[in-house]
Amino acid sequence: MSTLALKGPYWVTVRQYRRTLWLAVAAVLVSLSVIGGLRIWDAQTPDQLLQDGYPIPSDENRGFRVLQWAMEYAGGGMILLPLLVGAFVAGPLVAREFESGTYKLSLTQSVSPAAWLRAKLLTTTSAALLAALALTGVFRIGWERAAIFGGAWDPGPYMATGVVLFAYLLAAVAVGALLGLLVRRTLVAMAATGLVMGVVLLVLGAYRWSFLPVKTITGPAGPTLWTPDNGLMMDTGLLTASGARFDRSVCWDEVNRTPGLDGMEDGGMKLFDRCLTRRGATTQYVDYHPWSHFWPTQLIESGILLALAALAAYAAFRVLRARHP
């Protein structure tokens, strides 16, 4: 037999969860078939050209609309992938072994507790990373077309087109192992891991665009300025002559207090413009993240997750060693 063949607890783990592995393979193949089929359907209708020669999908191209819809759901699925992996590790992979007592059989086969847990985590991590790599490739097949109108900063594409997804998976495996060892009840461990990883996703999602300082551009008040280089707009507003930021609601409150507002054809826009001029708010600003912030943000977030994974994995082995020296 080849030296690359799985042995000992690694072989046992693969045999135990071979149906789950086949399910992951099936998910990748189904995703490839759906996205590939939609790309083929989309290609049946030629693009229309704008006046500057830029091609965009025609209004009759239903394949493109369905592809965009499918990519939105695919992005959501990629966000949920770490929760699924973490719940699987915490529940069926670890907690159920202790809940049913089957771990004792493994420990009688000249396998130390640490080696037993290490085999389970390394096998699961390898399978999860390979599945994520394949799903990322499938996502890119569809995203190359669906991204024609932007959206790379959205949570789904952000997760599926960068390296941060793999860091989330490593954190999910480690957190799932730790909670599975602590709780030792399958459903409770799965729920606890889903809750913890959900909080991690929400917190990092809320603060990821605060890791790096925004850049600011200014221009005359009027139509909102476009962010250069396909940047991510974070805030926009008005500036006074002194450079201080001005709250538009001050002028709207003044307009709303004006008698006879309901009878004005313009809804009070002239009064609003006069208020802005009187207060010197004639310049607008836009805070944004340029495209050059995309990958550094991914690396910073990945670093945070890898630190969490390392701490959780260390704690998991400490708990195991304390309970099964």
PDB file of C-alpha atoms in Angstrom:
ATOM      1  CA  MET A   1       0.000   0.000   0.000  1.00  0.00           C
ATOM      2  CA  SER A   2       1.060   3.574  -0.609  1.00  0.00           C
ATOM      3  CA  THR A   3       2.614   5.446   2.291  1.00  0.00           C
ATOM      4  CA  LEU A   4       0.034   8.163   1.615  1.00  0.00           C
ATOM      5  CA  ALA A   5      -2.765   5.825   2.666  1.00  0.00           C
ATOM      6  CA  LEU A   6      -4.622   6.843   5.796  1.00  0.00           C
ATOM      7  CA  LYS A   7      -3.797   4.824   8.889  1.00  0.00           C
ATOM      8  CA  GLY A   8      -4.977   4.440  12.447  1.00  0.00           C
ATOM      9  CA  PRO A   9      -7.379   7.075  13.808  1.00  0.00           C
ATOM     10  CA  TYR A  10      -7.266   9.010  10.521  1.00  0.00           C
ATOM     11  CA  TRP A  11      -8.635   6.013   8.614  1.00  0.00           C
ATOM     12  CA  VAL A  12     -11.241   5.425  11.327  1.00  0.00           C
ATOM     13  CA  THR A  13     -12.425   9.061  11.144  1.00  0.00           C
ATOM     14  CA  VAL A  14     -12.798   8.921   7.357  1.00  0.00           C
ATOM     15  CA  ARG A  15     -14.686   5.625   7.593  1.00  0.00           C
ATOM     16  CA  GLN A  16     -16.972   6.980  10.298  1.00  0.00           C
ATOM     17  CA  TYR A  17     -17.949  10.069   8.349  1.00  0.00           C
ATOM     18  CA  ARG A  18     -17.600   8.890   4.762  1.00  0.00           C
ATOM     19  CA  ARG A  19     -21.243   9.786   4.079  1.00  0.00           C
ATOM     20  CA  THR A  20     -20.590  13.352   5.173  1.00  0.00           C
ATOM     21  CA  LEU A  21     -17.541  13.484   2.900  1.00  0.00           C
ATOM     22  CA  TRP A  22     -19.549  12.180  -0.036  1.00  0.00           C
ATOM     23  CA  LEU A  23     -22.238  14.756   0.756  1.00  0.00           C
ATOM     24  CA  ALA A  24     -19.602  17.509   0.556  1.00  0.00           C
ATOM     25  CA  VAL A  25     -18.421  16.167  -2.811  1.00  0.00           C
ATOM     26  CA  ALA A  26     -22.018  16.078  -4.042  1.00  0.00           C
ATOM     27  CA  ALA A  27     -22.559  19.680  -2.902  1.00  0.00           C
ATOM     28  CA  VAL A  28     -19.535  20.811  -4.913  1.00  0.00           C
ATOM     29  CA  LEU A  29     -20.669  18.919  -8.019  1.00  0.00           C
ATOM     30  CA  VAL A  30     -24.240  20.222  -7.792  1.00  0.00           C
ATOM     31  CA  SER A  31     -22.961  23.785  -7.324  1.00  0.00           C
ATOM     32  CA  LEU A  32     -20.677  23.416 -10.335  1.00  0.00           C
ATOM     33  CA  SER A  33     -23.522  22.050 -12.449  1.00  0.00           C
ATOM     34  CA  VAL A  34     -25.901  24.872 -11.484  1.00  0.00           C
ATOM     35  CA  ILE A  35     -23.434  27.738 -11.883  1.00  0.00           C
ATOM     36  CA  GLY A  36     -21.944  26.255 -15.044  1.00  0.00           C
ATOM     37  CA  GLY A  37     -25.400  25.758 -16.534  1.00  0.00           C
ATOM     38  CA  LEU A  38     -26.393  29.335 -15.727  1.00  0.00           C
ATOM     39  CA  ARG A  39     -23.219  30.656 -17.346  1.00  0.00           C
ATOM     40  CA  ILE A  40     -24.047  28.690 -20.488  1.00  0.00           C
ATOM     41  CA  TRP A  41     -27.633  30.018 -20.451  1.00  0.00           C
ATOM     42  CA  ASP A  42     -26.345  33.551 -19.979  1.00  0.00           C
ATOM     43  CA  ALA A  43     -23.962  33.188 -22.927  1.00  0.00           C
ATOM     44  CA  GLN A  44     -26.853  32.400 -25.305  1.00  0.00           C
ATOM     45  CA  THR A  45     -27.938  36.074 -25.344  1.00  0.00           C
ATOM     46  CA  PRO A  46     -25.419  38.605 -26.715  1.00  0.00           C
ATOM     47  CA  ASP A  47     -24.622  41.676 -24.617  1.00  0.00           C
ATOM     48  CA  GLN A  48     -25.771  45.117 -25.658  1.00  0.00           C
ATOM     49  CA  LEU A  49     -23.252  47.921 -26.118  1.00  0.00           C
ATOM     50  CA  LEU A  50     -23.505  51.311 -24.467  1.00  0.00           C
ATOM     51  CA  GLN A  51     -22.609  54.506 -26.349  1.00  0.00           C
ATOM     52  CA  ASP A  52     -19.026  54.256 -25.127  1.00  0.00           C
ATOM     53  CA  GLY A  53     -18.824  50.664 -26.344  1.00  0.00           C
ATOM     54  CA  TYR A  54     -19.014  49.108 -22.874  1.00  0.00           C
ATOM     55  CA  PRO A  55     -20.924  45.791 -22.998  1.00  0.00           C
ATOM     56  CA  ILE A  56     -23.687  45.070 -20.485  1.00  0.00           C
ATOM     57  CA  PRO A  57     -26.267  42.254 -20.365  1.00  0.00           C
ATOM     58  CA  SER A  58     -29.364  43.000 -22.389  1.00  0.00           C
ATOM     59  CA  ASP A  59     -32.778  43.323 -20.773  1.00  0.00           C
ATOM     60  CA  GLU A  60     -33.866  40.107 -22.512  1.00  0.00           C
ATOM     61  CA  ASN A  61     -31.072  38.075 -20.910  1.00  0.00           C
ATOM     62  CA  ARG A  62     -32.982  36.086 -18.298  1.00  0.00           C
ATOM     63  CA  GLY A  63     -29.999  33.810 -17.786  1.00  0.00           C
ATOM     64  CA  PHE A  64     -27.961  36.683 -16.387  1.00  0.00           C
ATOM     65  CA  ARG A  65     -30.746  37.694 -13.990  1.00  0.00           C
ATOM     66  CA  VAL A  66     -31.049  34.145 -12.686  1.00  0.00           C
ATOM     67  CA  LEU A  67     -27.260  33.928 -12.380  1.00  0.00           C
ATOM     68  CA  GLN A  68     -27.189  37.100 -10.269  1.00  0.00           C
ATOM     69  CA  TRP A  69     -29.944  35.699  -8.050  1.00  0.00           C
ATOM     70  CA  ALA A  70     -28.083  32.402  -7.675  1.00  0.00           C
ATOM     71  CA  MET A  71     -24.833  34.170  -6.787  1.00  0.00           C
ATOM     72  CA  GLU A  72     -26.570  36.128  -4.037  1.00  0.00           C
ATOM     73  CA  TYR A  73     -27.691  32.870  -2.425  1.00  0.00           C
ATOM     74  CA  ALA A  74     -24.310  31.272  -3.063  1.00  0.00           C
ATOM     75  CA  GLY A  75     -22.630  34.151  -1.217  1.00  0.00           C
ATOM     76  CA  GLY A  76     -24.967  33.636   1.733  1.00  0.00           C
ATOM     77  CA  GLY A  77     -24.128  29.937   1.721  1.00  0.00           C
ATOM     78  CA  MET A  78     -20.412  30.675   1.861  1.00  0.00           C
ATOM     79  CA  ILE A  79     -20.993  32.896   4.909  1.00  0.00           C
ATOM     80  CA  LEU A  80     -22.814  30.047   6.677  1.00  0.00           C
ATOM     81  CA  LEU A  81     -20.171  27.436   5.804  1.00  0.00           C
ATOM     82  CA  PRO A  82     -18.023  28.051   8.939  1.00  0.00           C
ATOM     83  CA  LEU A  83     -21.116  27.686  11.140  1.00  0.00           C
ATOM     84  CA  LEU A  84     -21.930  24.323   9.544  1.00  0.00           C
ATOM     85  CA  VAL A  85     -18.363  23.053   9.898  1.00  0.00           C
ATOM     86  CA  GLY A  86     -18.085  24.230  13.492  1.00  0.00           C
ATOM     87  CA  ALA A  87     -21.416  22.659  14.454  1.00  0.00           C
ATOM     88  CA  PHE A  88     -20.393  19.361  12.839  1.00  0.00           C
ATOM     89  CA  VAL A  89     -17.083  19.270  14.708  1.00  0.00           C
ATOM     90  CA  ALA A  90     -18.673  20.190  18.047  1.00  0.00           C
ATOM     91  CA  GLY A  91     -21.575  17.766  17.703  1.00  0.00           C
ATOM     92  CA  PRO A  92     -21.137  14.529  15.728  1.00  0.00           C
ATOM     93  CA  LEU A  93     -17.343  14.588  15.675  1.00  0.00           C
ATOM     94  CA  VAL A  94     -16.540  15.277  19.348  1.00  0.00           C
ATOM     95  CA  ALA A  95     -19.527  15.627  21.687  1.00  0.00           C
ATOM     96  CA  ARG A  96     -21.350  12.545  20.416  1.00  0.00           C
ATOM     97  CA  GLU A  97     -18.244  10.431  21.017  1.00  0.00           C
ATOM     98  CA  PHE A  98     -18.320  11.366  24.697  1.00  0.00           C
ATOM     99  CA  GLU A  99     -22.106  11.293  24.976  1.00  0.00           C
ATOM    100  CA  SER A 100     -22.265   7.723  23.659  1.00  0.00           C
ATOM    101  CA  GLY A 101     -18.981   6.583  25.205  1.00  0.00           C
ATOM    102  CA  THR A 102     -17.560   5.340  21.898  1.00  0.00           C
ATOM    103  CA  TYR A 103     -14.370   7.334  22.445  1.00  0.00           C
ATOM    104  CA  LYS A 104     -13.334   4.693  25.001  1.00  0.00           C
ATOM    105  CA  LEU A 105     -12.991   2.104  22.244  1.00  0.00           C
ATOM    106  CA  SER A 106     -10.575   4.327  20.334  1.00  0.00           C
ATOM    107  CA  LEU A 107      -8.472   4.914  23.435  1.00  0.00           C
ATOM    108  CA  THR A 108      -8.055   1.155  23.920  1.00  0.00           C
ATOM    109  CA  GLN A 109      -6.350   0.828  20.528  1.00  0.00           C
ATOM    110  CA  SER A 110      -2.958   2.154  21.664  1.00  0.00           C
ATOM    111  CA  VAL A 111      -4.012   5.681  20.715  1.00  0.00           C
ATOM    112  CA  SER A 112      -3.459   8.516  23.169  1.00  0.00           C
ATOM    113  CA  PRO A 113      -6.324  10.995  23.778  1.00  0.00           C
ATOM    114  CA  ALA A 114      -4.296  13.783  22.149  1.00  0.00           C
ATOM    115  CA  ALA A 115      -3.580  11.652  19.064  1.00  0.00           C
ATOM    116  CA  TRP A 116      -7.267  10.696  18.859  1.00  0.00           C
ATOM    117  CA  LEU A 117      -8.420  14.320  18.911  1.00  0.00           C
ATOM    118  CA  ARG A 118      -5.612  15.442  16.606  1.00  0.00           C
ATOM    119  CA  ALA A 119      -6.610  12.865  14.002  1.00  0.00           C
ATOM    120  CA  LYS A 120     -10.221  13.986  14.061  1.00  0.00           C
ATOM    121  CA  LEU A 121      -9.387  17.681  13.790  1.00  0.00           C
ATOM    122  CA  LEU A 122      -6.736  17.314  11.082  1.00  0.00           C
ATOM    123  CA  THR A 123      -8.993  15.091   8.987  1.00  0.00           C
ATOM    124  CA  THR A 124     -11.949  17.435   9.335  1.00  0.00           C
ATOM    125  CA  THR A 125      -9.829  20.526   8.692  1.00  0.00           C
ATOM    126  CA  SER A 126      -8.340  19.031   5.529  1.00  0.00           C
ATOM    127  CA  ALA A 127     -11.758  18.031   4.200  1.00  0.00           C
ATOM    128  CA  ALA A 128     -13.286  21.413   5.053  1.00  0.00           C
ATOM    129  CA  LEU A 129     -10.476  23.395   3.439  1.00  0.00           C
ATOM    130  CA  LEU A 130     -10.547  21.276   0.276  1.00  0.00           C
ATOM    131  CA  ALA A 131     -14.334  21.630   0.008  1.00  0.00           C
ATOM    132  CA  ALA A 132     -14.086  25.383   0.599  1.00  0.00           C
ATOM    133  CA  LEU A 133     -11.372  25.670  -2.049  1.00  0.00           C
ATOM    134  CA  ALA A 134     -13.565  23.841  -4.559  1.00  0.00           C
ATOM    135  CA  LEU A 135     -16.639  25.916  -3.691  1.00  0.00           C
ATOM    136  CA  THR A 136     -14.593  29.108  -3.970  1.00  0.00           C
ATOM    137  CA  GLY A 137     -13.545  28.055  -7.459  1.00  0.00           C
ATOM    138  CA  VAL A 138     -17.168  27.391  -8.409  1.00  0.00           C
ATOM    139  CA  PHE A 139     -18.212  30.743  -6.944  1.00  0.00           C
ATOM    140  CA  ARG A 140     -15.596  32.556  -9.022  1.00  0.00           C
ATOM    141  CA  ILE A 141     -16.952  30.953 -12.188  1.00  0.00           C
ATOM    142  CA  GLY A 142     -20.252  32.702 -11.622  1.00  0.00           C
ATOM    143  CA  TRP A 143     -18.864  35.819  -9.955  1.00  0.00           C
ATOM    144  CA  GLU A 144     -16.657  36.718 -12.921  1.00  0.00           C
ATOM    145  CA  ARG A 145     -19.888  37.431 -14.776  1.00  0.00           C
ATOM    146  CA  ALA A 146     -22.223  38.539 -11.970  1.00  0.00           C
ATOM    147  CA  ALA A 147     -19.664  41.087 -10.707  1.00  0.00           C
ATOM    148  CA  ILE A 148     -20.062  43.186 -13.859  1.00  0.00           C
ATOM    149  CA  PHE A 149     -22.104  45.645 -11.771  1.00  0.00           C
ATOM    150  CA  GLY A 150     -19.790  45.521  -8.735  1.00  0.00           C
ATOM    151  CA  GLY A 151     -20.618  44.218  -5.288  1.00  0.00           C
ATOM    152  CA  ALA A 152     -17.228  42.748  -4.344  1.00  0.00           C
ATOM    153  CA  TRP A 153     -17.446  44.541  -0.996  1.00  0.00           C
ATOM    154  CA  ASP A 154     -20.676  42.770  -0.014  1.00  0.00           C
ATOM    155  CA  PRO A 155     -20.357  40.142   2.759  1.00  0.00           C
ATOM    156  CA  GLY A 156     -20.930  37.117   0.498  1.00  0.00           C
ATOM    157  CA  PRO A 157     -18.398  37.962  -2.237  1.00  0.00           C
ATOM    158  CA  TYR A 158     -15.992  39.322   0.384  1.00  0.00           C
ATOM    159  CA  MET A 159     -16.052  35.942   2.123  1.00  0.00           C
ATOM    160  CA  ALA A 160     -16.002  33.816  -1.022  1.00  0.00           C
ATOM    161  CA  THR A 161     -13.355  35.623  -3.070  1.00  0.00           C
ATOM    162  CA  GLY A 162     -10.666  36.100  -0.415  1.00  0.00           C
ATOM    163  CA  VAL A 163      -8.588  34.138   2.075  1.00  0.00           C
ATOM    164  CA  VAL A 164     -10.698  35.001   5.102  1.00  0.00           C
ATOM    165  CA  LEU A 165     -13.071  32.069   4.520  1.00  0.00           C
ATOM    166  CA  PHE A 166     -10.287  29.589   5.260  1.00  0.00           C
ATOM    167  CA  ALA A 167      -9.395  31.417   8.472  1.00  0.00           C
ATOM    168  CA  TYR A 168     -13.046  31.255   9.525  1.00  0.00           C
ATOM    169  CA  LEU A 169     -13.044  27.497   8.907  1.00  0.00           C
ATOM    170  CA  LEU A 170      -9.942  26.982  11.043  1.00  0.00           C
ATOM    171  CA  ALA A 171     -11.512  29.014  13.835  1.00  0.00           C
ATOM    172  CA  ALA A 172     -14.772  27.054  13.507  1.00  0.00           C
ATOM    173  CA  VAL A 173     -12.982  23.704  13.793  1.00  0.00           C
ATOM    174  CA  ALA A 174     -11.033  24.799  16.883  1.00  0.00           C
ATOM    175  CA  VAL A 175     -14.023  26.414  18.600  1.00  0.00           C
ATOM    176  CA  GLY A 176     -16.195  23.404  17.786  1.00  0.00           C
ATOM    177  CA  ALA A 177     -13.639  21.031  19.294  1.00  0.00           C
ATOM    178  CA  LEU A 178     -13.349  23.084  22.469  1.00  0.00           C
ATOM    179  CA  LEU A 179     -17.111  23.387  22.998  1.00  0.00           C
ATOM    180  CA  GLY A 180     -17.649  19.723  22.147  1.00  0.00           C
ATOM    181  CA  LEU A 181     -15.140  18.738  24.845  1.00  0.00           C
ATOM    182  CA  LEU A 182     -16.686  21.103  27.376  1.00  0.00           C
ATOM    183  CA  VAL A 183     -20.363  20.388  26.742  1.00  0.00           C
ATOM    184  CA  ARG A 184     -20.259  16.684  25.691  1.00  0.00           C
ATOM    185  CA  ARG A 185     -23.871  16.819  24.517  1.00  0.00           C
ATOM    186  CA  THR A 186     -24.351  16.657  20.774  1.00  0.00           C
ATOM    187  CA  LEU A 187     -27.223  19.086  20.182  1.00  0.00           C
ATOM    188  CA  VAL A 188     -26.160  21.504  22.901  1.00  0.00           C
ATOM    189  CA  ALA A 189     -22.586  21.587  21.585  1.00  0.00           C
ATOM    190  CA  MET A 190     -23.823  22.199  18.041  1.00  0.00           C
ATOM    191  CA  ALA A 191     -26.071  25.044  19.174  1.00  0.00           C
ATOM    192  CA  ALA A 192     -23.327  26.593  21.322  1.00  0.00           C
ATOM    193  CA  THR A 193     -20.821  26.479  18.462  1.00  0.00           C
ATOM    194  CA  GLY A 194     -23.312  27.979  16.044  1.00  0.00           C
ATOM    195  CA  LEU A 195     -24.000  30.765  18.533  1.00  0.00           C
ATOM    196  CA  VAL A 196     -20.317  31.519  19.166  1.00  0.00           C
ATOM    197  CA  MET A 197     -19.338  31.486  15.500  1.00  0.00           C
ATOM    198  CA  GLY A 198     -22.427  33.523  14.649  1.00  0.00           C
ATOM    199  CA  VAL A 199     -21.336  36.182  17.129  1.00  0.00           C
ATOM    200  CA  VAL A 200     -17.808  36.116  15.671  1.00  0.00           C
ATOM    201  CA  LEU A 201     -19.217  36.582  12.168  1.00  0.00           C
ATOM    202  CA  LEU A 202     -21.459  39.451  13.258  1.00  0.00           C
ATOM    203  CA  VAL A 203     -18.785  41.278  15.262  1.00  0.00           C
ATOM    204  CA  LEU A 204     -16.058  41.032  12.632  1.00  0.00           C
ATOM    205  CA  GLY A 205     -18.563  41.859   9.911  1.00  0.00           C
ATOM    206  CA  ALA A 206     -19.574  44.994  11.793  1.00  0.00           C
ATOM    207  CA  TYR A 207     -16.034  46.202  12.479  1.00  0.00           C
ATOM    208  CA  ARG A 208     -13.955  44.943   9.531  1.00  0.00           C
ATOM    209  CA  TRP A 209     -14.199  48.290   7.748  1.00  0.00           C
ATOM    210  CA  SER A 210     -12.844  50.022  10.841  1.00  0.00           C
ATOM    211  CA  PHE A 211      -9.498  48.208  10.721  1.00  0.00           C
ATOM    212  CA  LEU A 212      -8.048  50.760   8.298  1.00  0.00           C
ATOM    213  CA  PRO A 213      -8.722  54.512   8.181  1.00  0.00           C
ATOM    214  CA  VAL A 214     -10.984  55.757   5.410  1.00  0.00           C
ATOM    215  CA  LYS A 215      -9.915  58.163   2.708  1.00  0.00           C
ATOM    216  CA  THR A 216     -11.916  61.318   1.975  1.00  0.00           C
ATOM    217  CA  ILE A 217     -12.642  63.185  -1.246  1.00  0.00           C
ATOM    218  CA  THR A 218     -14.462  66.525  -1.514  1.00  0.00           C
ATOM    219  CA  GLY A 219     -16.267  68.417  -4.223  1.00  0.00           C
ATOM    220  CA  PRO A 220     -19.024  70.969  -4.847  1.00  0.00           C
ATOM    221  CA  ALA A 221     -22.420  70.215  -3.325  1.00  0.00           C
ATOM    222  CA  GLY A 222     -24.711  68.526  -5.803  1.00  0.00           C
ATOM    223  CA  PRO A 223     -24.900  64.966  -7.095  1.00  0.00           C
ATOM    224  CA  THR A 224     -23.064  62.515  -4.823  1.00  0.00           C
ATOM    225  CA  LEU A 225     -19.419  62.072  -5.754  1.00  0.00           C
ATOM    226  CA  TRP A 226     -18.335  58.733  -7.208  1.00  0.00           C
ATOM    227  CA  THR A 227     -15.690  56.908  -5.224  1.00  0.00           C
ATOM    228  CA  PRO A 228     -12.587  56.313  -7.346  1.00  0.00           C
ATOM    229  CA  ASP A 229     -11.201  52.861  -8.132  1.00  0.00           C
ATOM    230  CA  ASN A 230     -14.466  51.025  -7.327  1.00  0.00           C
ATOM    231  CA  GLY A 231     -14.114  51.962  -3.662  1.00  0.00           C
ATOM    232  CA  LEU A 232     -16.495  51.243  -0.803  1.00  0.00           C
ATOM    233  CA  MET A 233     -18.460  54.340   0.282  1.00  0.00           C
ATOM    234  CA  MET A 234     -18.695  54.594   4.075  1.00  0.00           C
ATOM    235  CA  ASP A 235     -20.191  58.059   4.645  1.00  0.00           C
ATOM    236  CA  THR A 236     -21.154  61.174   2.751  1.00  0.00           C
ATOM    237  CA  GLY A 237     -22.279  64.637   3.794  1.00  0.00           C
ATOM    238  CA  LEU A 238     -21.620  68.365   3.637  1.00  0.00           C
ATOM    239  CA  LEU A 239     -18.778  70.593   4.830  1.00  0.00           C
ATOM    240  CA  THR A 240     -18.925  74.218   5.910  1.00  0.00           C
ATOM    241  CA  ALA A 241     -16.388  76.843   4.809  1.00  0.00           C
ATOM    242  CA  SER A 242     -14.312  76.090   7.910  1.00  0.00           C
ATOM    243  CA  GLY A 243     -14.107  72.407   6.976  1.00  0.00           C
ATOM    244  CA  ALA A 244     -16.468  71.236   9.724  1.00  0.00           C
ATOM    245  CA  ARG A 245     -18.982  68.549   8.847  1.00  0.00           C
ATOM    246  CA  PHE A 246     -22.541  69.809   8.676  1.00  0.00           C
ATOM    247  CA  ASP A 247     -25.643  67.815   9.603  1.00  0.00           C
ATOM    248  CA  ARG A 248     -28.282  68.179   6.861  1.00  0.00           C
ATOM    249  CA  SER A 249     -31.047  67.483   9.373  1.00  0.00           C
ATOM    250  CA  VAL A 250     -30.548  71.018  10.774  1.00  0.00           C
ATOM    251  CA  CYS A 251     -31.840  72.525   7.549  1.00  0.00           C
ATOM    252  CA  TRP A 252     -34.555  69.894   7.126  1.00  0.00           C
ATOM    253  CA  ASP A 253     -35.842  70.706  10.614  1.00  0.00           C
ATOM    254  CA  GLU A 254     -35.893  74.377   9.671  1.00  0.00           C
ATOM    255  CA  VAL A 255     -37.824  73.617   6.480  1.00  0.00           C
ATOM    256  CA  ASN A 256     -40.337  71.411   8.301  1.00  0.00           C
ATOM    257  CA  ARG A 257     -41.086  74.247  10.726  1.00  0.00           C
ATOM    258  CA  THR A 258     -41.945  76.630   7.872  1.00  0.00           C
ATOM    259  CA  PRO A 259     -45.682  77.485   7.625  1.00  0.00           C
ATOM    260  CA  GLY A 260     -47.377  76.471   4.381  1.00  0.00           C
ATOM    261  CA  LEU A 261     -44.864  73.756   3.526  1.00  0.00           C
ATOM    262  CA  ASP A 262     -47.569  71.420   2.205  1.00  0.00           C
ATOM    263  CA  GLY A 263     -48.560  73.980  -0.409  1.00  0.00           C
ATOM    264  CA  MET A 264     -45.063  74.337  -1.901  1.00  0.00           C
ATOM    265  CA  GLU A 265     -44.641  72.596  -5.250  1.00  0.00           C
ATOM    266  CA  ASP A 266     -40.996  71.770  -4.657  1.00  0.00           C
ATOM    267  CA  GLY A 267     -41.619  70.364  -1.166  1.00  0.00           C
ATOM    268  CA  GLY A 268     -39.405  73.024   0.398  1.00  0.00           C
ATOM    269  CA  MET A 269     -36.241  72.245  -1.610  1.00  0.00           C
ATOM    270  CA  LYS A 270     -35.593  75.945  -2.310  1.00  0.00           C
ATOM    271  CA  LEU A 271     -35.814  76.708   1.402  1.00  0.00           C
ATOM    272  CA  PHE A 272     -33.461  73.793   2.070  1.00  0.00           C
ATOM    273  CA  ASP A 273     -30.907  75.073  -0.472  1.00  0.00           C
ATOM    274  CA  ARG A 274     -31.106  78.596   0.985  1.00  0.00           C
ATOM    275  CA  CYS A 275     -30.465  77.208   4.456  1.00  0.00           C
ATOM    276  CA  LEU A 276     -27.367  75.354   3.208  1.00  0.00           C
ATOM    277  CA  THR A 277     -26.069  78.492   1.480  1.00  0.00           C
ATOM    278  CA  ARG A 278     -26.708  80.633   4.544  1.00  0.00           C
ATOM    279  CA  ARG A 279     -24.782  78.230   6.728  1.00  0.00           C
ATOM    280  CA  GLY A 280     -21.941  77.923   4.218  1.00  0.00           C
ATOM    281  CA  ALA A 281     -22.468  74.205   3.546  1.00  0.00           C
ATOM    282  CA  THR A 282     -21.547  74.301  -0.122  1.00  0.00           C
ATOM    283  CA  THR A 283     -19.018  71.464  -0.253  1.00  0.00           C
ATOM    284  CA  GLN A 284     -19.671  67.739   0.026  1.00  0.00           C
ATOM    285  CA  TYR A 285     -17.398  64.956   1.205  1.00  0.00           C
ATOM    286  CA  VAL A 286     -17.285  61.182   0.752  1.00  0.00           C
ATOM    287  CA  ASP A 287     -15.468  58.810   3.106  1.00  0.00           C
ATOM    288  CA  TYR A 288     -14.501  55.588   1.366  1.00  0.00           C
ATOM    289  CA  HIS A 289     -12.180  52.597   1.339  1.00  0.00           C
ATOM    290  CA  PRO A 290     -10.167  52.302  -1.888  1.00  0.00           C
ATOM    291  CA  TRP A 291      -9.708  48.904  -3.520  1.00  0.00           C
ATOM    292  CA  SER A 292      -6.177  48.794  -2.084  1.00  0.00           C
ATOM    293  CA  HIS A 293      -7.780  48.259   1.363  1.00  0.00           C
ATOM    294  CA  PHE A 294      -9.537  45.041   0.330  1.00  0.00           C
ATOM    295  CA  TRP A 295      -6.675  42.580   0.760  1.00  0.00           C
ATOM    296  CA  PRO A 296      -5.106  44.203   3.846  1.00  0.00           C
ATOM    297  CA  THR A 297      -8.532  44.030   5.507  1.00  0.00           C
ATOM    298  CA  GLN A 298      -8.761  40.354   4.575  1.00  0.00           C
ATOM    299  CA  LEU A 299      -5.338  39.697   6.097  1.00  0.00           C
ATOM    300  CA  ILE A 300      -6.102  41.585   9.316  1.00  0.00           C
ATOM    301  CA  GLU A 301      -9.380  39.740   9.788  1.00  0.00           C
ATOM    302  CA  SER A 302      -7.698  36.439   8.983  1.00  0.00           C
ATOM    303  CA  GLY A 303      -5.012  37.164  11.573  1.00  0.00           C
ATOM    304  CA  ILE A 304      -7.666  37.739  14.237  1.00  0.00           C
ATOM    305  CA  LEU A 305      -9.367  34.472  13.330  1.00  0.00           C
ATOM    306  CA  LEU A 306      -6.130  32.504  13.298  1.00  0.00           C
ATOM    307  CA  ALA A 307      -5.322  33.827  16.768  1.00  0.00           C
ATOM    308  CA  LEU A 308      -8.783  32.724  17.919  1.00  0.00           C
ATOM    309  CA  ALA A 309      -8.239  29.306  16.331  1.00  0.00           C
ATOM    310  CA  ALA A 310      -4.867  28.884  18.037  1.00  0.00           C
ATOM    311  CA  LEU A 311      -6.269  29.830  21.451  1.00  0.00           C
ATOM    312  CA  ALA A 312      -9.295  27.559  21.075  1.00  0.00           C
ATOM    313  CA  ALA A 313      -7.193  24.611  19.883  1.00  0.00           C
ATOM    314  CA  TYR A 314      -4.735  25.060  22.745  1.00  0.00           C
ATOM    315  CA  ALA A 315      -7.615  25.208  25.243  1.00  0.00           C
ATOM    316  CA  ALA A 316      -9.222  22.105  23.703  1.00  0.00           C
ATOM    317  CA  PHE A 317      -6.088  19.992  24.171  1.00  0.00           C
ATOM    318  CA  ARG A 318      -5.640  21.354  27.692  1.00  0.00           C
ATOM    319  CA  VAL A 319      -9.207  20.340  28.565  1.00  0.00           C
ATOM    320  CA  LEU A 320      -8.667  16.896  27.041  1.00  0.00           C
ATOM    321  CA  ARG A 321      -5.414  16.417  28.924  1.00  0.00           C
ATOM    322  CA  ALA A 322      -7.007  17.484  32.210  1.00  0.00           C
ATOM    323  CA  ARG A 323      -9.892  15.022  31.841  1.00  0.00           C
ATOM    324  CA  HIS A 324      -7.977  12.179  30.186  1.00  0.00           C
ATOM    325  CA  PRO A 325      -4.315  12.372  31.260  1.00  0.00           C
TER     326      PRO A 325
END
